[in-house]
């Protein structure tokens, strides 16, 4: 009789969970991750970039 071992597989990490984990790690190191943002501003004359 062969011995079978149960292998538990973890659910794959979502992109949001990855970003959160990176933010937590770098916060512990004293750093801040600034995420980019983009907003519609019409003709672009007041675009923040």
CSV table of C-alpha atoms in Angstrom, one decimal:
chain,number,residue,atom,x,y,z
A,1,UNK,CA,0.0,0.0,0.0
A,2,UNK,CA,1.4,3.4,-0.9
A,3,UNK,CA,1.2,6.3,1.5
A,4,UNK,CA,-0.5,9.3,0.1
A,5,UNK,CA,0.2,12.8,1.4
A,6,UNK,CA,-2.3,15.6,1.1
A,7,UNK,CA,-0.9,18.6,-0.7
A,8,UNK,CA,-2.6,21.9,0.0
A,9,UNK,CA,-2.3,24.5,-2.6
A,10,UNK,CA,-2.8,28.1,-1.7
A,11,UNK,CA,-5.1,30.2,-3.7
A,12,UNK,CA,-3.3,32.5,-6.2
A,13,UNK,CA,-2.6,36.0,-4.9
A,14,UNK,CA,-4.6,38.7,-6.5
A,15,UNK,CA,-3.0,41.8,-7.9
A,16,UNK,CA,-4.6,43.9,-5.2
A,17,UNK,CA,-3.3,41.6,-2.5
A,18,UNK,CA,0.2,41.8,-4.0
A,19,UNK,CA,0.1,45.7,-4.0
A,20,UNK,CA,-1.1,45.7,-0.4
A,21,UNK,CA,1.6,43.3,0.7
A,22,UNK,CA,4.3,45.4,-1.0
A,23,UNK,CA,2.9,48.6,0.6
A,24,UNK,CA,3.0,46.9,4.0
A,25,UNK,CA,6.5,45.7,3.5
A,26,UNK,CA,7.9,49.1,2.4
A,27,UNK,CA,5.9,50.9,5.1
A,28,UNK,CA,7.8,48.7,7.6
A,29,UNK,CA,11.1,49.9,5.9
A,30,UNK,CA,10.0,53.5,6.3
A,31,UNK,CA,9.1,54.1,2.7
A,32,UNK,CA,5.9,55.1,0.9
A,33,UNK,CA,4.8,53.7,-2.4
A,34,UNK,CA,3.1,56.5,-4.4
A,35,UNK,CA,0.6,55.0,-6.9
A,36,UNK,CA,0.0,56.8,-10.1
A,37,UNK,CA,-3.3,58.3,-10.9
A,38,UNK,CA,-5.0,59.7,-14.0
A,39,UNK,CA,-8.1,61.8,-14.2
A,40,UNK,CA,-9.9,63.3,-17.1
A,41,UNK,CA,-9.2,67.0,-17.4
A,42,UNK,CA,-10.7,68.1,-20.7
A,43,UNK,CA,-8.2,69.7,-23.0
A,44,UNK,CA,-5.3,68.8,-20.7
A,45,UNK,CA,-4.5,72.4,-19.8
A,46,UNK,CA,-4.8,71.7,-16.1
A,47,UNK,CA,-3.3,68.1,-16.2
A,48,UNK,CA,-1.3,67.5,-13.0
A,49,UNK,CA,1.5,65.7,-14.9
